[in-house]
Coordinates of C-alpha atoms in Angstrom, one line a residue:
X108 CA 125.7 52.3 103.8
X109 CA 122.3 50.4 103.5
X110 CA 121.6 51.5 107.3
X111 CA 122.4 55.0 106.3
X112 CA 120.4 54.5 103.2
X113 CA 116.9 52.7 104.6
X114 CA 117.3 56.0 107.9
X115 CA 117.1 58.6 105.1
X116 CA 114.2 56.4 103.1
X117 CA 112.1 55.9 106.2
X118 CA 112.2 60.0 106.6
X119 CA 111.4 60.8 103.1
X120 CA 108.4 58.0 103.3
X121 CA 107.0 59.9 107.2
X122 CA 107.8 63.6 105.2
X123 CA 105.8 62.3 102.2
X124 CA 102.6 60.8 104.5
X125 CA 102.8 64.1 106.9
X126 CA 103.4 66.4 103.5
X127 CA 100.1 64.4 101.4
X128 CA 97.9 62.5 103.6
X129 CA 96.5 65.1 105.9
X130 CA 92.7 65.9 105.2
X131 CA 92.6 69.9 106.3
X132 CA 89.0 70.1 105.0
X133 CA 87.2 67.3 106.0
X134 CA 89.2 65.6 108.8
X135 CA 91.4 63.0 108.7
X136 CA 92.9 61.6 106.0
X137 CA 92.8 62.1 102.2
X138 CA 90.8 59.2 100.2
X139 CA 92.8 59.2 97.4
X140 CA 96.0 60.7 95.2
X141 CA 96.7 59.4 91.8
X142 CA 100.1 58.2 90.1
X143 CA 101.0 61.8 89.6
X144 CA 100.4 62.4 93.4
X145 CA 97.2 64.7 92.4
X146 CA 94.6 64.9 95.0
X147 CA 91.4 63.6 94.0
X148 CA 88.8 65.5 95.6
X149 CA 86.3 64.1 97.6
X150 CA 87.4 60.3 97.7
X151 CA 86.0 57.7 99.6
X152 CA 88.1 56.7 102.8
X153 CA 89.2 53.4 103.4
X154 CA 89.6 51.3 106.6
X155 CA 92.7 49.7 105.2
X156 CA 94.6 52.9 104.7
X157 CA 93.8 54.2 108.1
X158 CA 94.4 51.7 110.3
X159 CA 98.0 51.3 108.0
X160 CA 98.3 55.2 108.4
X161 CA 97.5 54.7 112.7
X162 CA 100.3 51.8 113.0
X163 CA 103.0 53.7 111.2
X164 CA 102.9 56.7 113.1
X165 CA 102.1 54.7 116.2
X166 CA 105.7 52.3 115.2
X167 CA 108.0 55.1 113.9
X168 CA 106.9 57.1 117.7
X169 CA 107.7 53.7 118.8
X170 CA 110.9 53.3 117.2
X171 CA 112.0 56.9 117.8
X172 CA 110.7 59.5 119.6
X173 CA 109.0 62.4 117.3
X174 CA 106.6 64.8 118.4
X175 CA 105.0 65.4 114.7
X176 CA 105.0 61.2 114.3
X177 CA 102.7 61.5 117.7
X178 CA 100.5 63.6 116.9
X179 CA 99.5 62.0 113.2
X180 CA 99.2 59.0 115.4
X181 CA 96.6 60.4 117.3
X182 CA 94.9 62.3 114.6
X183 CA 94.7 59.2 113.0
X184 CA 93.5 57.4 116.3
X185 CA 90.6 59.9 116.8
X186 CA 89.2 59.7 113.2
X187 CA 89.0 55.9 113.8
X188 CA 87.2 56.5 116.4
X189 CA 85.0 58.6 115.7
X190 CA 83.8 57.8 112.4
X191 CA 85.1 53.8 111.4
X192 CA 83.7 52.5 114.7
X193 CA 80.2 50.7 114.4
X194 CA 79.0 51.7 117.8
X195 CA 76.0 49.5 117.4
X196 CA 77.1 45.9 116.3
X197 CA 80.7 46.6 117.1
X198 CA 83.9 46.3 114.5
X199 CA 84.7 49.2 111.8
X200 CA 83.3 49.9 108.4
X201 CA 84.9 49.1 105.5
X202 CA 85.0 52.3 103.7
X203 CA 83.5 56.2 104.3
X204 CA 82.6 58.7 101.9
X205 CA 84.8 62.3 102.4
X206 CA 82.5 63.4 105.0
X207 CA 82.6 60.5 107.0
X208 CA 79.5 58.6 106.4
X209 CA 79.3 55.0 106.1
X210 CA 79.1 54.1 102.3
X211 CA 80.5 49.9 102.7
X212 CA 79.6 48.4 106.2
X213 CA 80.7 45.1 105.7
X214 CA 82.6 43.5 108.9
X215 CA 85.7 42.2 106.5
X216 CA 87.7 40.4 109.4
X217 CA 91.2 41.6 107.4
X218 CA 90.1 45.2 108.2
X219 CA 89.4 44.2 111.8
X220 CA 92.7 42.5 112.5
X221 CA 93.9 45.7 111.1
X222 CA 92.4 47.7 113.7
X223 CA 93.4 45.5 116.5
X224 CA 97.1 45.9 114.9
X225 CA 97.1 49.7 115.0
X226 CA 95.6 49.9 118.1
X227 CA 97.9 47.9 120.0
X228 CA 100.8 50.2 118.2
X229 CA 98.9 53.1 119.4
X230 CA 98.7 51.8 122.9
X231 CA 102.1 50.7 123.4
X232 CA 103.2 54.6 122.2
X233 CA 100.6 56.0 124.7
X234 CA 99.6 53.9 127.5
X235 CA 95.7 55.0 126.8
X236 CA 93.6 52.3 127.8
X237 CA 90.7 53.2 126.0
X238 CA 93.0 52.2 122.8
X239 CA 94.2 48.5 124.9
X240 CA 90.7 48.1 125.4
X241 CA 89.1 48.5 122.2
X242 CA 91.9 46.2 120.3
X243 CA 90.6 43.5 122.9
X244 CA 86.7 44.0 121.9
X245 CA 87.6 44.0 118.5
X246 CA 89.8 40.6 119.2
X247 CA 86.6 39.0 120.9
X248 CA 84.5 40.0 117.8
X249 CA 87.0 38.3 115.8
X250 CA 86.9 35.1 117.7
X251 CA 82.8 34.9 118.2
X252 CA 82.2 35.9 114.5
X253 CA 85.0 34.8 112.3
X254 CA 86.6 31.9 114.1
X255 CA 85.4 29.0 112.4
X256 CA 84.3 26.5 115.9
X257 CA 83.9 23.4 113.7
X258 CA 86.6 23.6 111.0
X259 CA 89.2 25.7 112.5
X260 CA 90.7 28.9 110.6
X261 CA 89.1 31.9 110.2
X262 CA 86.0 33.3 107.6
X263 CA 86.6 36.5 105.3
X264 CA 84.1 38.5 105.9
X265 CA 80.2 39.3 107.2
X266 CA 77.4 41.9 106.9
X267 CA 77.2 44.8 108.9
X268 CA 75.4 43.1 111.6
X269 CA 77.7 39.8 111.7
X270 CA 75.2 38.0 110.1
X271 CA 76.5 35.7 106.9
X272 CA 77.6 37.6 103.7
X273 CA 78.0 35.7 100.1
X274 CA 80.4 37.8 98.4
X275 CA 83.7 37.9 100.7
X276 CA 86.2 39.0 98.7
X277 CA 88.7 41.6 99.8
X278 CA 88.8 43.3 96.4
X279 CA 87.5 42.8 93.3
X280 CA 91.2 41.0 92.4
X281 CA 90.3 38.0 94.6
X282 CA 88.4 34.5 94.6
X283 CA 85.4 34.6 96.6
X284 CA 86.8 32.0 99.2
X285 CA 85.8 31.1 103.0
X286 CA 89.6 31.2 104.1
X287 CA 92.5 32.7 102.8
X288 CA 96.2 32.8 103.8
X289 CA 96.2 36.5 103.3
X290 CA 93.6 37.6 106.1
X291 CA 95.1 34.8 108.5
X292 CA 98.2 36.7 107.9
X293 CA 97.3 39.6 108.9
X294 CA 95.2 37.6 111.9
X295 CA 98.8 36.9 112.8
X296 CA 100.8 39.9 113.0
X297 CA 97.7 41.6 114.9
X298 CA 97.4 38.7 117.6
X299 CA 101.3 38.8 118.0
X300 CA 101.1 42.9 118.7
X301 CA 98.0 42.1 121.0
X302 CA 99.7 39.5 122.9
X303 CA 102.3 41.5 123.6
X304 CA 100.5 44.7 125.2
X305 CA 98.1 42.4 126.9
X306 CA 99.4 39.3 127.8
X307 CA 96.2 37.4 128.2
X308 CA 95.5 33.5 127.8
X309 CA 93.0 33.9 125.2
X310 CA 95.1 35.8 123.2
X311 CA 97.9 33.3 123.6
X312 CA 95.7 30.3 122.2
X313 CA 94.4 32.3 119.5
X314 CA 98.1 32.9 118.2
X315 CA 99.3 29.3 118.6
X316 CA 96.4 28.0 116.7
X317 CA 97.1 30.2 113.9
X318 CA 101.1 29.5 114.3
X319 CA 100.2 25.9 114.0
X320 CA 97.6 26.4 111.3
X321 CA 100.3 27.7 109.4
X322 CA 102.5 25.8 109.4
X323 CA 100.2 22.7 109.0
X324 CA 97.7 24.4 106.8
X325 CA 98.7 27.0 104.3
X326 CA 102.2 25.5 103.9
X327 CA 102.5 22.8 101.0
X328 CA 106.1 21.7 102.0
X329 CA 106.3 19.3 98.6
X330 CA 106.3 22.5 96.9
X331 CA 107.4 25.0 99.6
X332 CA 105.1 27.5 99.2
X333 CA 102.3 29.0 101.3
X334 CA 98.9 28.4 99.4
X335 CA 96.5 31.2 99.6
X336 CA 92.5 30.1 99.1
X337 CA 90.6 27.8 100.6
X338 CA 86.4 26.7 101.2
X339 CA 85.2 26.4 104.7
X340 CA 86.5 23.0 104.9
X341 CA 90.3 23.9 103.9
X342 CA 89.9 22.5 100.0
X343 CA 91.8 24.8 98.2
X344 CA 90.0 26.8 95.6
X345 CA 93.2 27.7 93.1
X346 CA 96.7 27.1 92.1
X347 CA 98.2 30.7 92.4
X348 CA 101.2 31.5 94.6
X349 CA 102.3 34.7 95.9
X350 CA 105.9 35.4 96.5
X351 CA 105.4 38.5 98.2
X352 CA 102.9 36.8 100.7
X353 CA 105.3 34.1 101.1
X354 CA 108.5 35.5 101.9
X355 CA 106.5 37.9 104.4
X356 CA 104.8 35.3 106.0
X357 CA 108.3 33.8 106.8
X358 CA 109.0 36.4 109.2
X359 CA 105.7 37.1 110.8
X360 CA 105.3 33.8 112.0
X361 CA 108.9 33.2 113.7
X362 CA 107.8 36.5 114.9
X363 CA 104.8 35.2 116.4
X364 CA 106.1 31.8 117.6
X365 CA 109.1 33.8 119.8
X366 CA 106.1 36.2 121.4
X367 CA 104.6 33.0 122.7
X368 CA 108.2 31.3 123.4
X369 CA 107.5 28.0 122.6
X370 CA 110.9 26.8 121.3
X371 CA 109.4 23.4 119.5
X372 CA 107.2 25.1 117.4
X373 CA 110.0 27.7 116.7
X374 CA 112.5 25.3 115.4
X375 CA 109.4 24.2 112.9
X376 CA 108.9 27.5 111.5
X377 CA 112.3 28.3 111.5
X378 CA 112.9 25.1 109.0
X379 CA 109.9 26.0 106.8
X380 CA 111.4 29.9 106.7
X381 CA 114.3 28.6 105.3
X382 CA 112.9 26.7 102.4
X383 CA 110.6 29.2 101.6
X384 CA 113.1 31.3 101.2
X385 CA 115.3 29.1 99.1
X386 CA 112.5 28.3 96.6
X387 CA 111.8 32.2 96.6
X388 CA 115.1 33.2 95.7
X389 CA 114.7 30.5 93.2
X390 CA 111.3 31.5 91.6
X391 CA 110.6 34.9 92.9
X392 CA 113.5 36.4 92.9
X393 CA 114.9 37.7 89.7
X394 CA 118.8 39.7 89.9
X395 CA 118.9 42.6 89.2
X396 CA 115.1 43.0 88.4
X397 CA 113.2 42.1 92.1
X398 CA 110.7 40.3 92.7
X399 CA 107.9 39.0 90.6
X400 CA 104.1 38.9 91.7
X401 CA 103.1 35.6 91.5
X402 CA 102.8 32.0 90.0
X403 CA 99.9 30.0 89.0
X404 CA 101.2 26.6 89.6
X405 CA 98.7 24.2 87.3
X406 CA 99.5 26.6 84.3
X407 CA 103.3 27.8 85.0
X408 CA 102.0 31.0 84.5
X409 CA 103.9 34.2 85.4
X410 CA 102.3 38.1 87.0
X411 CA 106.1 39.4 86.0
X412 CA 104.7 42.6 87.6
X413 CA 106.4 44.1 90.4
X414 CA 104.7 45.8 93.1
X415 CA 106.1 47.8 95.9
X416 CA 105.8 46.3 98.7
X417 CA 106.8 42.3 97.7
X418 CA 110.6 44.5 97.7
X419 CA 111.0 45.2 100.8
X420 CA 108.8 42.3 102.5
X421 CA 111.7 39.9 101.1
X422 CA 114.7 42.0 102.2
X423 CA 112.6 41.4 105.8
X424 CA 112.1 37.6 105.2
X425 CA 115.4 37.3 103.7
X426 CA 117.5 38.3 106.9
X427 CA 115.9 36.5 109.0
X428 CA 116.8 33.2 106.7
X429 CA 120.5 35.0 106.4
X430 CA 120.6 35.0 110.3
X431 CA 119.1 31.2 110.8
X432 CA 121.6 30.1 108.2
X433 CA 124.3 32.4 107.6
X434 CA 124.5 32.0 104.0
X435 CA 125.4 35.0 101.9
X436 CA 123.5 34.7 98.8
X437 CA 120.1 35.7 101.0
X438 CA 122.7 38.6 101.8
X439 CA 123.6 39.5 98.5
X440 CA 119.8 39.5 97.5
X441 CA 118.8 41.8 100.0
X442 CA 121.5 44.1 98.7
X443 CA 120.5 43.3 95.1
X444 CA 117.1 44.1 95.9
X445 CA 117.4 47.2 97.6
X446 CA 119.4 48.4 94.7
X447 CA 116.4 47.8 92.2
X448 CA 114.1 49.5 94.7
X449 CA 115.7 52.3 94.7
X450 CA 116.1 52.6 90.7
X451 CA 112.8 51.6 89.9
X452 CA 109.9 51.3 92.5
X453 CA 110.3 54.5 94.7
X454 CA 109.4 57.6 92.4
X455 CA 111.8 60.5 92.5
X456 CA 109.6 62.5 90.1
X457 CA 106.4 62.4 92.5
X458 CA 107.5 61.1 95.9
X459 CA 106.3 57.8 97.6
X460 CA 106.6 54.0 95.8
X461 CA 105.1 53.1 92.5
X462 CA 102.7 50.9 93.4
X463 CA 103.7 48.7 90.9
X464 CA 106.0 48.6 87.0
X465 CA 106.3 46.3 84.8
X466 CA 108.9 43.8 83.4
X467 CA 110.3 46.6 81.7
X468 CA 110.1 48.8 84.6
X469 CA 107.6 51.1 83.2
X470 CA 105.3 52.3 86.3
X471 CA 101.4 52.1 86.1
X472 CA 100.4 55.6 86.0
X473 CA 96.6 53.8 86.6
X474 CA 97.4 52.4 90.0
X475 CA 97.2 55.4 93.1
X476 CA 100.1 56.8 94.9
X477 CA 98.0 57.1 98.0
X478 CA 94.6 55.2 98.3
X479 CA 92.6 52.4 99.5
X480 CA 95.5 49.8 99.4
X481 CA 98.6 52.4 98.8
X482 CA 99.9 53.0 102.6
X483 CA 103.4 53.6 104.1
X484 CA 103.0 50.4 106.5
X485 CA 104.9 48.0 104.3
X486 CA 107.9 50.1 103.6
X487 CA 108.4 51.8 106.7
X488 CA 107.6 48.7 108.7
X489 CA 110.6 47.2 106.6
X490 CA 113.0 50.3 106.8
X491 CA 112.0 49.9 110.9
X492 CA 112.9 46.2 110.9
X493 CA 116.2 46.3 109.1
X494 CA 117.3 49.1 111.0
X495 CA 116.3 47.5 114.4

């Protein structure tokens, strides 16, 4: 049933992006759509959405052959291209205007490592070079500019022209900090996709260090939970936990570890997986209601919010601890779960997720049905993954 279930939800999320997303006006894709799924016209463009919008098409045409899922692929491909892409200092823009002008040209490593994962998607469903080769610039640009030679890890973000930037945050929701888990996440799953298409050296050392940096940095195993901000020299900068964060970074690192087969370093981050996921179903997880946002651990505090994509990150995270330990009740959550996603977070009235409801399960009508941050890459990727 739940594999017959997550086929039919993966084709209503690729109907809903093919139906909605598609800029016939100005090329591209739409900036934004609100709650109701209305269009609002002429809306910035964000890097974030289309690099998420170039590895979903790219995956689903990976994971089954689609003419239609090709060709978005490639329309999203060529509008990267053509208008992200800083031809003179390298990287892509944060964000456009509708017509495709540069209007943020900050080098936000996050978005980078974005690029890089989309383009190695992209390559893998086309063979084109060009696409193999400009994941690998972007990689090098990633490793001159935002590795961090002295300290290790990786900085958040520069000007347009690599040179130092003071304000690094992501969004206007974040601490301004040097280093945090989020971006090296993302780092991650990019590096693991590149080392895969490529196969080269450098590659391979980038994605052991940040293995081993997680699992020696970002995890706290007295509390067994990844923390998420640090300064340049890895003291962290606040006490807040994020279970969606967490129970995705479970996966993405055994992930990462098996692409560079190194068996000792698996059977470390197979051991950390599962008490992360323990202490998630513990704290995170709520029956019958999802998963919660996140924890601020000096206060106790609770963000009893729940967003879309923490849902199906944990039904991810949480079969790969069911398979390392074969016990049911990571089983029975993933059911549990899927069951309150589909009562509560994806929106029968408008299409798509809510981006997020609240304790009561009342959505947000503030927060964008497609935009900036609102992509199908988190609950495809799932619906892909489970299926798989």
């Amino acid at each position: 049933i739940l594999r017959k279930e997550l086929s039919e939800e993966l084709n209503n999320i690729l109907d809903y992006w093919k139906t909605f997303s598609q800029d016939n006006e100005y090329g591209g894709f739409v900036g934004r759509r609100d709650h109701f799924n209305t269009l609002v016209p002429e809306a910035n463009k964000g890097i974030i959405l289309n690099t998420r919008l170039l590895w979903t098409f790219s995956a689903t045409g990976n994971f089954r052959q689609d003419k239609s899922t090709v060709e978005i692929a490639t329309r999203a491909y060529d509008y990267l291209k053509k208008f992200f892409q800083d031809r003179k200092n390298g990287g892509v823009f944060w964000e456009l205007d509708y017509l495709g002008n540069p209007v943020n040209t900050r080098k936000q490593i996050y978005a980078q490592a974005f690029a890089v994962y989309a383009l190695s998607e992209y390559y893998k469903l086309t063979q084109k070079e060009e696409a193999k080769s400009w994941a690998v610039s972007l990689f090098e640009l990633i490793e001159k500019h935002g590795r961090d030679k002295e300290n290790n890890g990786y900085l958040e973000a520069f000007q347009q022209d690599w040179s130092p930037i003071e304000d690094m945050r992501l969004s206007e929701k974040e601490d301004n900090s040097a280093k945090t888990m989020n971006t090296h996440l993302h780092i991650l799953e990019a590096y693991t996709s590149l080392y895969k298409v490529t196969g080269e050296e450098k590659v391979k050392e980038a994605l052991q260090n940040l293995s081993i940096l997680f699992l020696e940095k970002f995890y706290a195993e007295e509390i067994q939970h990844f923390h998420l901000f640090f300064d340049v020299k890895w003291n962290r900068t606040n006490n807040i936990v994020s279970y969606g964060h967490d129970i995705e970074a479970v996966w993405l690192i055994i992930e990462a570890i098996k692409t560079l087969n190194d068996p000792d370093l698996l059977e470390k981050a197979n051991m950390v997986a599962v008490a992360v996921a323990e202490t998630f179903l513990k704290e995170g997880y709520v029956k019958g209601s999802g998963v919660i946002n996140e924890k601020n651990l000096e206060s106790g505090k609770l963000d009893t919010d729940r967003h879309w994509w923490p849902q199906v990150e944990a039904m991810v995270g949480l079969d790969f601890a069911f398979r390392l330990t074969k016990e049911n009740k990571f089983q029975e959550a993933i059911s549990d779960i899927w069951e309150y996603t589909k009562s509560q977070i994806i929106d029968r009235e408008n299409g798509e997720w809510h981006f997020r409801v609240n304790e009561k399960n009342k959505p947000y009508t503030n927060e964008d049905k497609l935009g900036m941050w609102k992509a199908p890459y988190h609950n495809s990727r799932a619906c892909m993954m489970l299926l798989k």
